[in-house]
Amino acid sequence: MNNLTIVTKLRFIAVLGPAILLIAAVVIAGGFHVFGTLPREINDNEYAAERAAEGMETALYKMDWGRTQPDASQIVMDQQRGFISEIEVARQHIGSREQAELIEKIANDARPLFDAMRTASPSDDSLEPKLRDLQGSVADLMSVDDAAVIAVANSAESQARTMIAITVIALVAVPWICFALIASLSGNLYKELKEMRRRVDDLAEHAPTPSDDISTLDQSLAKLGFPKPNPMLAE
C-alpha cells in the first residue's frame, strides 16, 4: 500500500533537486580547486625533477668539455658540485620507484667516476665509457621524468572528463528530470482535482440543501484554483 501522498512526493522531488545540486557544487568546487593548483604542483614536482635531470646532463657535458681546458680541474670540480646538487634536488621530487632507483644508480656510478676524473690526465680516454654510461643513465631518468609529466597530464584530462560529466548531469539532467517528475505528478493532480470539482458540483446540484461538507470542499477547491464554474460563462 502506498502511504505517500501526492504532496509528499512533490516535496520530495522539490528537495531532491537542490540536494543533488548542492552535492554536485561541492564536487565541482573541489575539482576547480584541484585544477587551479595543478600547474603549481606540476611545476614544483614533475618539472622540478625534469629540470634536475637536465642539470645533471648539462654538468656531465661541461665536465667532459672542461677536461681539455687550461683550468680543467676547477671546471670539473665546479660541475661535479653542481651535479651532486642536482641529484639532491631530484631526490626531493621522487614520484615513483623507477625514478628513485635511477637516481640512486646515478649517484652510485657518479661517485667513483668523479674521484677518478679529479686525478686523471685530460688525455686519458679510459673514463669515457663510464662517462657515456652515466650520461645514458641520466637520459633514462629524463625519459622517466617526461613520462611522469605525461601521466599527470593524462590523469588531469581524465579528471576533467569526469568533472564535465558531473556538471552536465547535475546542472542539466537532474533539473530536467525533477521538472518532468513534478510536471507528471502535478498533471495527475490537476486531473484529480478537476474531477473532484465536477463531482462536488454534481453533489451540490442534486442535494436538496447544500451540506457543510460540500461547502467546505467547494471552498477548498476554490482556494486550490478550481472555483465553481460561472454559469454565465460557457466552458
GROMACS .gro file of C-alpha atoms in nm:
model
  235
    1MET     CA    1   0.000   0.000   0.000
    2ASN     CA    2   0.134   0.337  -0.099
    3ASN     CA    3   0.129   0.569   0.203
    4LEU     CA    4   0.294   0.862   0.025
    5THR     CA    5   0.059   1.144  -0.062
    6ILE     CA    6   0.093   1.348  -0.379
    7VAL     CA    7   0.209   1.642  -0.168
    8THR     CA    8   0.481   1.431  -0.007
    9LYS     CA    9   0.601   1.316  -0.346
   10LEU     CA   10   0.611   1.671  -0.480
   11ARG     CA   11   0.800   1.792  -0.173
   12PHE     CA   12   1.047   1.505  -0.201
   13ILE     CA   13   1.122   1.581  -0.566
   14ALA     CA   14   1.144   1.953  -0.491
   15VAL     CA   15   1.405   1.883  -0.220
   16LEU     CA   16   1.589   1.615  -0.419
   17GLY     CA   17   1.695   1.851  -0.697
   18PRO     CA   18   1.862   2.116  -0.474
   19ALA     CA   19   2.021   1.843  -0.260
   20ILE     CA   20   2.185   1.683  -0.563
   21LEU     CA   21   2.290   2.025  -0.691
   22LEU     CA   22   2.445   2.106  -0.351
   23ILE     CA   23   2.648   1.785  -0.354
   24ALA     CA   24   2.750   1.849  -0.714
   25ALA     CA   25   2.851   2.205  -0.627
   26VAL     CA   26   3.087   2.075  -0.358
   27VAL     CA   27   3.239   1.824  -0.600
   28ILE     CA   28   3.271   2.082  -0.878
   29ALA     CA   29   3.427   2.336  -0.641
   30GLY     CA   30   3.676   2.071  -0.530
   31GLY     CA   31   3.753   1.997  -0.895
   32PHE     CA   32   3.817   2.364  -0.968
   33HIS     CA   33   4.049   2.380  -0.668
   34VAL     CA   34   4.243   2.076  -0.787
   35PHE     CA   35   4.276   2.209  -1.141
   36GLY     CA   36   4.369   2.553  -1.008
   37THR     CA   37   4.660   2.418  -0.805
   38LEU     CA   38   4.764   2.158  -1.063
   39PRO     CA   39   5.004   2.382  -1.262
   40ARG     CA   40   5.191   2.479  -0.945
   41GLU     CA   41   5.209   2.119  -0.827
   42ILE     CA   42   5.341   2.004  -1.164
   43ASN     CA   43   5.596   2.284  -1.164
   44ASP     CA   44   5.702   2.208  -0.806
   45ASN     CA   45   5.731   1.832  -0.859
   46GLU     CA   46   5.741   1.683  -1.208
   47TYR     CA   47   5.903   1.983  -1.379
   48ALA     CA   48   6.146   2.028  -1.089
   49ALA     CA   49   6.257   1.665  -1.126
   50GLU     CA   50   6.287   1.713  -1.502
   51ARG     CA   51   6.498   2.029  -1.460
   52ALA     CA   52   6.724   1.847  -1.213
   53ALA     CA   53   6.787   1.569  -1.468
   54GLU     CA   54   6.860   1.829  -1.736
   55GLY     CA   55   7.104   1.996  -1.494
   56MET     CA   56   7.283   1.663  -1.446
   57GLU     CA   57   7.310   1.617  -1.821
   58THR     CA   58   7.448   1.969  -1.868
   59ALA     CA   59   7.702   1.921  -1.588
   60LEU     CA   60   7.830   1.598  -1.745
   61TYR     CA   61   7.877   1.760  -2.084
   62LYS     CA   62   8.059   2.054  -1.926
   63MET     CA   63   8.282   1.813  -1.732
   64ASP     CA   64   8.371   1.631  -2.050
   65TRP     CA   65   8.446   1.961  -2.222
   66GLY     CA   66   8.627   2.110  -1.924
   67ARG     CA   67   8.882   1.828  -1.904
   68THR     CA   68   9.055   1.971  -2.212
   69GLN     CA   69   9.060   2.332  -2.088
   70PRO     CA   70   9.355   2.507  -1.915
   71ASP     CA   71   9.169   2.528  -1.582
   72ALA     CA   72   9.034   2.176  -1.619
   73SER     CA   73   9.049   2.081  -1.250
   74GLN     CA   74   8.843   2.382  -1.141
   75ILE     CA   75   8.584   2.335  -1.417
   76VAL     CA   76   8.545   1.964  -1.341
   77MET     CA   77   8.519   2.028  -0.967
   78ASP     CA   78   8.256   2.301  -1.012
   79GLN     CA   79   8.045   2.084  -1.240
   80GLN     CA   80   8.074   1.789  -1.005
   81ARG     CA   81   7.938   2.002  -0.721
   82GLY     CA   82   7.658   2.115  -0.947
   83PHE     CA   83   7.584   1.755  -1.047
   84ILE     CA   84   7.565   1.643  -0.683
   85SER     CA   85   7.338   1.938  -0.605
   86GLU     CA   86   7.103   1.834  -0.887
   87ILE     CA   87   7.093   1.478  -0.750
   88GLU     CA   88   6.978   1.613  -0.414
   89VAL     CA   89   6.708   1.819  -0.587
   90ALA     CA   90   6.595   1.511  -0.781
   91ARG     CA   91   6.574   1.310  -0.456
   92GLN     CA   92   6.337   1.571  -0.314
   93HIS     CA   93   6.096   1.525  -0.604
   94ILE     CA   94   6.084   1.148  -0.643
   95GLY     CA   95   5.744   1.039  -0.769
   96SER     CA   96   5.794   0.674  -0.849
   97ARG     CA   97   6.006   0.374  -0.760
   98GLU     CA   98   6.167   0.380  -1.104
   99GLN     CA   99   6.282   0.737  -1.051
  100ALA     CA  100   6.424   0.652  -0.709
  101GLU     CA  101   6.618   0.353  -0.845
  102LEU     CA  102   6.763   0.552  -1.135
  103ILE     CA  103   6.867   0.841  -0.910
  104GLU     CA  104   7.047   0.607  -0.671
  105LYS     CA  105   7.214   0.428  -0.960
  106ILE     CA  106   7.335   0.761  -1.099
  107ALA     CA  107   7.464   0.869  -0.758
  108ASN     CA  108   7.648   0.539  -0.703
  109ASP     CA  109   7.801   0.539  -1.052
  110ALA     CA  110   7.899   0.905  -1.036
  111ARG     CA  111   8.093   0.886  -0.709
  112PRO     CA  112   8.388   0.666  -0.824
  113LEU     CA  113   8.386   0.827  -1.169
  114PHE     CA  114   8.423   1.175  -1.025
  115ASP     CA  115   8.702   1.060  -0.794
  116ALA     CA  116   8.888   0.920  -1.093
  117MET     CA  117   8.829   1.233  -1.304
  118ARG     CA  118   8.991   1.455  -1.043
  119THR     CA  119   9.323   1.275  -1.079
  120ALA     CA  120   9.305   1.151  -1.439
  121SER     CA  121   9.502   1.312  -1.718
  122PRO     CA  122   9.297   1.509  -1.976
  123SER     CA  123   9.432   1.275  -2.243
  124ASP     CA  124   9.318   0.964  -2.051
  125ASP     CA  125   9.032   0.813  -2.253
  126SER     CA  126   8.973   0.520  -2.019
  127LEU     CA  127   8.700   0.713  -1.836
  128GLU     CA  128   8.498   0.788  -2.150
  129PRO     CA  129   8.293   0.463  -2.146
  130LYS     CA  130   8.193   0.519  -1.783
  131LEU     CA  131   8.107   0.881  -1.857
  132ARG     CA  132   7.891   0.774  -2.152
  133ASP     CA  133   7.718   0.513  -1.934
  134LEU     CA  134   7.645   0.779  -1.674
  135GLN     CA  135   7.508   1.009  -1.943
  136GLY     CA  136   7.288   0.722  -2.060
  137SER     CA  137   7.150   0.673  -1.709
  138VAL     CA  138   7.074   1.044  -1.688
  139ALA     CA  139   6.898   1.024  -2.025
  140ASP     CA  140   6.692   0.732  -1.892
  141LEU     CA  141   6.599   0.942  -1.589
  142MET     CA  142   6.491   1.226  -1.816
  143SER     CA  143   6.267   0.986  -2.010
  144VAL     CA  144   6.109   0.864  -1.685
  145ASP     CA  145   6.055   1.225  -1.575
  146ASP     CA  146   5.890   1.302  -1.910
  147ALA     CA  147   5.666   1.000  -1.866
  148ALA     CA  148   5.569   1.126  -1.518
  149VAL     CA  149   5.466   1.463  -1.662
  150ILE     CA  150   5.260   1.289  -1.931
  151ALA     CA  151   5.098   1.064  -1.668
  152VAL     CA  152   4.994   1.367  -1.462
  153ALA     CA  153   4.856   1.536  -1.775
  154ASN     CA  154   4.659   1.222  -1.867
  155SER     CA  155   4.525   1.196  -1.513
  156ALA     CA  156   4.417   1.561  -1.523
  157GLU     CA  157   4.247   1.504  -1.857
  158SER     CA  158   4.060   1.204  -1.718
  159GLN     CA  159   3.952   1.404  -1.413
  160ALA     CA  160   3.839   1.687  -1.639
  161ARG     CA  161   3.616   1.449  -1.836
  162THR     CA  162   3.469   1.322  -1.510
  163MET     CA  163   3.402   1.677  -1.391
  164ILE     CA  164   3.237   1.762  -1.724
  165ALA     CA  165   3.010   1.458  -1.688
  166ILE     CA  166   2.921   1.552  -1.329
  167THR     CA  167   2.850   1.911  -1.434
  168VAL     CA  168   2.628   1.807  -1.723
  169ILE     CA  169   2.435   1.555  -1.514
  170ALA     CA  170   2.399   1.782  -1.211
  171LEU     CA  171   2.324   2.111  -1.387
  172VAL     CA  172   2.128   1.984  -1.688
  173ALA     CA  173   1.994   1.632  -1.642
  174VAL     CA  174   1.887   1.646  -1.276
  175PRO     CA  175   1.684   1.972  -1.302
  176TRP     CA  176   1.504   1.848  -1.612
  177ILE     CA  177   1.435   1.507  -1.459
  178CYS     CA  178   1.291   1.674  -1.148
  179PHE     CA  179   1.088   1.909  -1.368
  180ALA     CA  180   0.949   1.615  -1.568
  181LEU     CA  181   0.855   1.427  -1.249
  182ILE     CA  182   0.689   1.732  -1.094
  183ALA     CA  183   0.507   1.804  -1.421
  184SER     CA  184   0.383   1.445  -1.434
  185LEU     CA  185   0.265   1.443  -1.073
  186SER     CA  186   0.107   1.788  -1.097
  187GLY     CA  187  -0.066   1.683  -1.419
  188ASN     CA  188  -0.221   1.387  -1.243
  189LEU     CA  189  -0.312   1.612  -0.951
  190TYR     CA  190  -0.477   1.858  -1.188
  191LYS     CA  191  -0.692   1.582  -1.339
  192GLU     CA  192  -0.797   1.451  -0.998
  193LEU     CA  193  -0.883   1.798  -0.865
  194LYS     CA  194  -1.080   1.878  -1.177
  195GLU     CA  195  -1.272   1.555  -1.137
  196MET     CA  196  -1.333   1.640  -0.772
  197ARG     CA  197  -1.474   1.978  -0.876
  198ARG     CA  198  -1.713   1.808  -1.119
  199ARG     CA  199  -1.834   1.564  -0.858
  200VAL     CA  200  -1.877   1.834  -0.593
  201ASP     CA  201  -2.083   2.037  -0.840
  202ASP     CA  202  -2.295   1.730  -0.916
  203LEU     CA  203  -2.349   1.665  -0.546
  204ALA     CA  204  -2.440   2.027  -0.481
  205GLU     CA  205  -2.680   2.027  -0.777
  206HIS     CA  206  -2.864   1.713  -0.673
  207ALA     CA  207  -2.858   1.765  -0.298
  208PRO     CA  208  -3.182   1.909  -0.156
  209THR     CA  209  -2.980   2.154   0.056
  210PRO     CA  210  -2.604   2.215   0.037
  211SER     CA  211  -2.434   2.044   0.330
  212ASP     CA  212  -2.145   2.187   0.530
  213ASP     CA  213  -1.914   1.919   0.388
  214ILE     CA  214  -1.997   2.015   0.031
  215SER     CA  215  -1.947   2.382   0.112
  216THR     CA  216  -1.611   2.309   0.272
  217LEU     CA  217  -1.499   2.105  -0.029
  218ASP     CA  218  -1.620   2.379  -0.258
  219GLN     CA  219  -1.417   2.641  -0.071
  220SER     CA  220  -1.106   2.419  -0.059
  221LEU     CA  221  -1.121   2.356  -0.433
  222ALA     CA  222  -1.167   2.728  -0.496
  223LYS     CA  223  -0.854   2.803  -0.289
  224LEU     CA  224  -0.661   2.543  -0.494
  225GLY     CA  225  -0.755   2.721  -0.816
  226PHE     CA  226  -1.067   2.526  -0.904
  227PRO     CA  227  -1.357   2.765  -0.831
  228LYS     CA  228  -1.715   2.682  -0.907
  229PRO     CA  229  -1.781   2.743  -1.277
  230ASN     CA  230  -1.959   3.064  -1.360
  231PRO     CA  231  -2.296   2.967  -1.508
  232MET     CA  232  -2.287   3.279  -1.724
  233LEU     CA  233  -1.969   3.155  -1.899
  234ALA     CA  234  -1.972   2.857  -2.130
  235GLU     CA  235  -1.686   2.616  -2.096
   0.00000   0.00000   0.00000
